[in-house]
mmCIF file of C-alpha atoms in Angstrom:
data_model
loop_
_atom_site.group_PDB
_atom_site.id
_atom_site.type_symbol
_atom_site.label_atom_id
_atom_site.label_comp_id
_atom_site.label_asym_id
_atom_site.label_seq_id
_atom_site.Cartn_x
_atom_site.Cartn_y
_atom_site.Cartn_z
ATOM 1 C CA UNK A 1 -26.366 -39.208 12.718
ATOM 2 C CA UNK A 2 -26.116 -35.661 13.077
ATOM 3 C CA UNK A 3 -22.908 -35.505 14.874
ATOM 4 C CA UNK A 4 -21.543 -38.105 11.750
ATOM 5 C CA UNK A 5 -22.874 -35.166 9.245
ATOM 6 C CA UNK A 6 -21.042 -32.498 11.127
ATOM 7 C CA UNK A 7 -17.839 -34.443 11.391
ATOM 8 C CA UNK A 8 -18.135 -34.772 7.501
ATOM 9 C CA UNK A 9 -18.644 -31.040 7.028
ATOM 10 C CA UNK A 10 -16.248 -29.901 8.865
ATOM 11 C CA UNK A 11 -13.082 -32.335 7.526
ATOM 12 C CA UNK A 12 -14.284 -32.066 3.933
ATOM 13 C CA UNK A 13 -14.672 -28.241 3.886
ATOM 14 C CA UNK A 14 -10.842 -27.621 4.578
ATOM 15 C CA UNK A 15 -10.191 -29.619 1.828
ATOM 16 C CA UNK A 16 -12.228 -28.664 -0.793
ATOM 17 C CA UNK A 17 -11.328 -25.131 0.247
ATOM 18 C CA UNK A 18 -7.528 -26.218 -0.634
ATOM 19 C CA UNK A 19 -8.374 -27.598 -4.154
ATOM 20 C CA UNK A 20 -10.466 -24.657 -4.921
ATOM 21 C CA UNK A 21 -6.921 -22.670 -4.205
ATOM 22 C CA UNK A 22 -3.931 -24.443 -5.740
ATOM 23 C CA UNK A 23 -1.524 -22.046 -5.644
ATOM 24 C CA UNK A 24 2.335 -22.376 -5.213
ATOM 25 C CA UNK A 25 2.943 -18.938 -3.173
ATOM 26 C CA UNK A 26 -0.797 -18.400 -1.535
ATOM 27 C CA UNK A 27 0.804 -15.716 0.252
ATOM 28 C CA UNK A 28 2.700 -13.738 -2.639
ATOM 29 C CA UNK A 29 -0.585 -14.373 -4.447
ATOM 30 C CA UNK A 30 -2.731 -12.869 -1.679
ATOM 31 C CA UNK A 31 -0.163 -9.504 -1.395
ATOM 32 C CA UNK A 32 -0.238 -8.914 -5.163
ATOM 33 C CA UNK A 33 -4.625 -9.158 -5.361
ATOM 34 C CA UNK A 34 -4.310 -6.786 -2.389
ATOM 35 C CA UNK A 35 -2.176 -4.198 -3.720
ATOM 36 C CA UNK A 36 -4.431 -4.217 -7.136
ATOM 37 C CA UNK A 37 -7.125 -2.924 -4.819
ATOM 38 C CA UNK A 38 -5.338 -0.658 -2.470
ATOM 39 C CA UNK A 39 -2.720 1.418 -5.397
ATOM 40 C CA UNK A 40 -6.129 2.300 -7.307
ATOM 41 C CA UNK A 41 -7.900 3.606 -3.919
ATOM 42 C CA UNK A 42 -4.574 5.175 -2.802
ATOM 43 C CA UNK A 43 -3.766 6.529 -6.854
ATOM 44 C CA UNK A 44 -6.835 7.889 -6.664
ATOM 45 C CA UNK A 45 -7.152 9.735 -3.544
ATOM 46 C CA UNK A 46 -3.988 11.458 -4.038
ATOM 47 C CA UNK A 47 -5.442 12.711 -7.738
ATOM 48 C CA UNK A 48 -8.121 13.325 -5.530
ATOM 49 C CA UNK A 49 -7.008 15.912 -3.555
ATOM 50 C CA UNK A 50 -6.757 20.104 -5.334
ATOM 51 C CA UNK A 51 -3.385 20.705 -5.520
ATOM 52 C CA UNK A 52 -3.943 23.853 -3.551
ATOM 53 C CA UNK A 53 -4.393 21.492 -0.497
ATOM 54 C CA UNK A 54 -1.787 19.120 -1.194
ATOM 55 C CA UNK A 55 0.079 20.990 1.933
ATOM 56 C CA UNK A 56 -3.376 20.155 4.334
ATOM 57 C CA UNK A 57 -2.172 18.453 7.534
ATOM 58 C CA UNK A 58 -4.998 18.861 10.290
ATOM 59 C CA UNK A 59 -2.175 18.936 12.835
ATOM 60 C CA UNK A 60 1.698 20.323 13.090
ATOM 61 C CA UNK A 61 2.729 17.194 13.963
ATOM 62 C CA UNK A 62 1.399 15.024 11.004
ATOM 63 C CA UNK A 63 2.277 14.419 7.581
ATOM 64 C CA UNK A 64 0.970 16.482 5.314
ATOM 65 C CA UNK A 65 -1.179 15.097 2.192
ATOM 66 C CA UNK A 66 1.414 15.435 -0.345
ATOM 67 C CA UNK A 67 3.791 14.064 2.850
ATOM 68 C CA UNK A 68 1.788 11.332 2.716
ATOM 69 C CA UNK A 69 1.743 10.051 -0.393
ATOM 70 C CA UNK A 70 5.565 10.874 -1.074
ATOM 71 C CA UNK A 71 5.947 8.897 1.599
ATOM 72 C CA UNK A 72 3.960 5.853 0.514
ATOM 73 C CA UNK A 73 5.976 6.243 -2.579
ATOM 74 C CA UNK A 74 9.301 5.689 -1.084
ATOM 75 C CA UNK A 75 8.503 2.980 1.094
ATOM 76 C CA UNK A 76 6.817 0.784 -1.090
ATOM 77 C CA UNK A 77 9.855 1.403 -3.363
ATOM 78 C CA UNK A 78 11.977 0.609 -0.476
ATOM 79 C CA UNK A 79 10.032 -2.648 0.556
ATOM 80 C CA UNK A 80 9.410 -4.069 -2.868
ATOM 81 C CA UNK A 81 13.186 -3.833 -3.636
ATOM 82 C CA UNK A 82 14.158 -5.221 -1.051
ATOM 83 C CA UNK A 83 11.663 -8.406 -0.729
ATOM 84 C CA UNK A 84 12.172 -9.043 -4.518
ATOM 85 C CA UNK A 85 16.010 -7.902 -4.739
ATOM 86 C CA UNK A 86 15.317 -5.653 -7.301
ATOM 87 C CA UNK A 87 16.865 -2.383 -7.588
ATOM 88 C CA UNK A 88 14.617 0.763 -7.411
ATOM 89 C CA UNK A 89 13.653 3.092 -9.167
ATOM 90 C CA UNK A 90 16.297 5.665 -9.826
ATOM 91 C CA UNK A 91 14.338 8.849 -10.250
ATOM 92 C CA UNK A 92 14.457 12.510 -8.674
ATOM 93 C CA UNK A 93 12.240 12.224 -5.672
ATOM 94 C CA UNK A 94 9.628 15.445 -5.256
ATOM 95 C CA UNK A 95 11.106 18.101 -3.574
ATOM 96 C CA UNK A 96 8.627 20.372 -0.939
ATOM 97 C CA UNK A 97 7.947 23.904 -1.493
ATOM 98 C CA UNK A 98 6.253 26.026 0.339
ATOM 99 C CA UNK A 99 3.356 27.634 -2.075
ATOM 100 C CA UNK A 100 0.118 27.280 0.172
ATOM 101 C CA UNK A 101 -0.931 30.406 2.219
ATOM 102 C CA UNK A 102 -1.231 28.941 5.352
ATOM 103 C CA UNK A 103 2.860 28.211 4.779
ATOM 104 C CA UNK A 104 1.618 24.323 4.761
ATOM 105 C CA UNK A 105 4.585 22.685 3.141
ATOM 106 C CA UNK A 106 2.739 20.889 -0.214
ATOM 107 C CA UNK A 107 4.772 18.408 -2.905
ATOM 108 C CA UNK A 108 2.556 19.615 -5.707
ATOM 109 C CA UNK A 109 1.087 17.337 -7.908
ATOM 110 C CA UNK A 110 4.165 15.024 -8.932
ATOM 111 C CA UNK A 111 3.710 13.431 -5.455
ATOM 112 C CA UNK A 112 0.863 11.449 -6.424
ATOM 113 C CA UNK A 113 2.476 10.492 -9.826
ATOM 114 C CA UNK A 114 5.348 9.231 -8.015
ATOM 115 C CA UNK A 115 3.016 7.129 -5.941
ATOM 116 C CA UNK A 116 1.670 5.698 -9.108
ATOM 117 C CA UNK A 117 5.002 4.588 -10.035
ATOM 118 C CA UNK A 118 5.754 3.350 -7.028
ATOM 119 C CA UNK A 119 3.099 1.045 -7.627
ATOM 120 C CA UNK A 120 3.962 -0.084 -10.860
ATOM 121 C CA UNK A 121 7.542 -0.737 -9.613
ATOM 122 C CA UNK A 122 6.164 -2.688 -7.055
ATOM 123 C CA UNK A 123 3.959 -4.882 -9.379
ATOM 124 C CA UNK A 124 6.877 -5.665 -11.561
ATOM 125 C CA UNK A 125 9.118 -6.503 -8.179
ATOM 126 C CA UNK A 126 6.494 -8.702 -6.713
ATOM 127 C CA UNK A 127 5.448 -10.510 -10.173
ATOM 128 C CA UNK A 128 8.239 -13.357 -9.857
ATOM 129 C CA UNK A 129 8.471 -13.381 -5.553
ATOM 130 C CA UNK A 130 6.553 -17.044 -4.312
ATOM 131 C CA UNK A 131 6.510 -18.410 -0.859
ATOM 132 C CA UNK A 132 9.513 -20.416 -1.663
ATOM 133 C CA UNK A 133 12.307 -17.981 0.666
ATOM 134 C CA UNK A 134 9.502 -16.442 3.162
ATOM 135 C CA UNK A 135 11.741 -17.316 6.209
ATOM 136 C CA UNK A 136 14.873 -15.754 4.400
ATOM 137 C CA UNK A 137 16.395 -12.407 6.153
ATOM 138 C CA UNK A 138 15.830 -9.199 3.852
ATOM 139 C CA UNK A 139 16.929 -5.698 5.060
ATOM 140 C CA UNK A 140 14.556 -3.861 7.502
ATOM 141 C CA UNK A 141 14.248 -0.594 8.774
ATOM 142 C CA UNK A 142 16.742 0.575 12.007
ATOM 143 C CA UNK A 143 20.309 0.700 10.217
ATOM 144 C CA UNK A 144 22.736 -0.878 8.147
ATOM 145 C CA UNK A 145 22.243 -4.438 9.980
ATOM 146 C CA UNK A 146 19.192 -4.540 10.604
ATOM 147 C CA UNK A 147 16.797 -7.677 8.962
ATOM 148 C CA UNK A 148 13.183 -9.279 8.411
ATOM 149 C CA UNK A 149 11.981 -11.655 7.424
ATOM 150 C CA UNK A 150 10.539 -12.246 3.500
ATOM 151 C CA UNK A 151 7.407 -12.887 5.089
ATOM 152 C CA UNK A 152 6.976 -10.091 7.614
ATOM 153 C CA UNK A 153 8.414 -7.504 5.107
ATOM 154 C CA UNK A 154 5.730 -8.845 2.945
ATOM 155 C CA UNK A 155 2.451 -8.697 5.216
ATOM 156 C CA UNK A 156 3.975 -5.292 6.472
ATOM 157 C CA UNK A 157 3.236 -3.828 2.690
ATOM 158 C CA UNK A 158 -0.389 -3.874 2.528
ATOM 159 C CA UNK A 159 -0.882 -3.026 6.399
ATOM 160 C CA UNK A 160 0.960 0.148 5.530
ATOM 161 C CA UNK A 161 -1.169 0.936 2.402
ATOM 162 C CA UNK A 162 -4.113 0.757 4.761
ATOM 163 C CA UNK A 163 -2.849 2.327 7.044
ATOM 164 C CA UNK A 164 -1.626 5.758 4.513
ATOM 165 C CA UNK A 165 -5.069 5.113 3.063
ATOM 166 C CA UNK A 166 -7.108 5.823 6.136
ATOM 167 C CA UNK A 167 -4.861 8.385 6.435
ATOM 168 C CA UNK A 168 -5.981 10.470 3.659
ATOM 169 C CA UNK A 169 -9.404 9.178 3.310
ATOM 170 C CA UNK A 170 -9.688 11.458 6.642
ATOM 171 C CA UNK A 171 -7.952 14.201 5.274
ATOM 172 C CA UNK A 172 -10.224 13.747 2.354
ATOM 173 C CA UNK A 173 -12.927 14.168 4.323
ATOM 174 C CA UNK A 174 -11.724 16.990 6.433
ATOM 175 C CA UNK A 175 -11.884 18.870 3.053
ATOM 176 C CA UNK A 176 -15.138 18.243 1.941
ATOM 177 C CA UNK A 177 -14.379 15.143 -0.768
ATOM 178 C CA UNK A 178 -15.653 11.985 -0.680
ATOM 179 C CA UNK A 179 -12.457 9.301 -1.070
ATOM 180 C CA UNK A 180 -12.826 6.615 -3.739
ATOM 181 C CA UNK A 181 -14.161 3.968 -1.692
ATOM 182 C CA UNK A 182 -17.071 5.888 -0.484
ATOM 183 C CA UNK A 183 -18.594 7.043 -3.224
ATOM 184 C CA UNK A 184 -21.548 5.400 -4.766
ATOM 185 C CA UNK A 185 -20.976 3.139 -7.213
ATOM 186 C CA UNK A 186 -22.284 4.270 -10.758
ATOM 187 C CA UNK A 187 -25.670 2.086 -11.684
ATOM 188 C CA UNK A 188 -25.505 -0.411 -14.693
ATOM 189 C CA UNK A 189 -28.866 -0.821 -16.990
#
């Protein structure tokens, strides 16, 4: 009897678990919930950051903060365009300066803007892309003939905005602020 039960369980779950989910493109669907999440933690840890210390890279050989998310920026405008086939965005990129004393090269504070459009390019990009073409080639970093898959290019996109958000949730940290998904959440009565 109990084995019977278990049996049940187990072949029911799956399905219920695929009626509860009915999409057409469950993995466009899944990217696009993701990056909701992770462009307001990474928006927000570049406002985070004084723009004094935009130029703070604990190392020589890293990125620096602003480096960072001026990077982000220009893949995810990169990426987007090319999984949807969408131009991007035609603006001027920031330029660095050196302004910090320790001669830290530092964006200033357009870097984080431009991550924030970034974003919003990359919402638009990804509204209309379903699971339909996943196995088609797209463009892919390494030269002029070099290709992806739809797919991989798309699970690549959130893995890097983990990835840049660890990133300056340390440097965050390394200068005394809290990033966003640390902090306590504010109480409701």
């Amino acid at each position: 009897m109990f084995s019977v039960a278990v049996l049940i369980g187990l072949t029911t779950s799956p399905l219920s678990a695929q009626q509860a989910t009915s999409s057409s493109a469950p993995v466009a669907d899944a990217i696009r919930t993701i990056m909701q999440r992770l462009s307001k933690n990474l928006v927000a840890a570049g406002d985070d950051m004084p723009v004094a210390k935009l130029g703070y890279r604990p190392t020589p050989a890293q990125l620096s903060f602003g480096g960072v998310l001026v990077h982000s920026a220009e893949f995810n405008e990169t990426v987007c365009s090319w999984v949807s086939g969408t131009k991007p965005p035609m603006e001027p990129k920031p330029e660095p300066t050196d302004t910090t004393e320790a001669g830290w090269t530092s964006y200033g504070p357009k870097a984080s803007a431009h991550l924030k459009r970034s974003f919003e390019y990359c919402a638009a990009a990804l509204a209309n892309v379903d699971d339909s073409k996943l196995d088609e080639q797209v463009p892919w970093f390494g030269g002029p003939n070099s290709t992806t898959s739809r797919a991989r290019a798309l699970i690549v996109l959130p893995m890097d905005w983990q990835d840049h958000y660890a990133q300056l949730a340390m440097y965050l940290r390394m200068n005394g602020i809290l990033p966003p998904t640390a902090r306590p959440k504010p109480k409701t009565a």
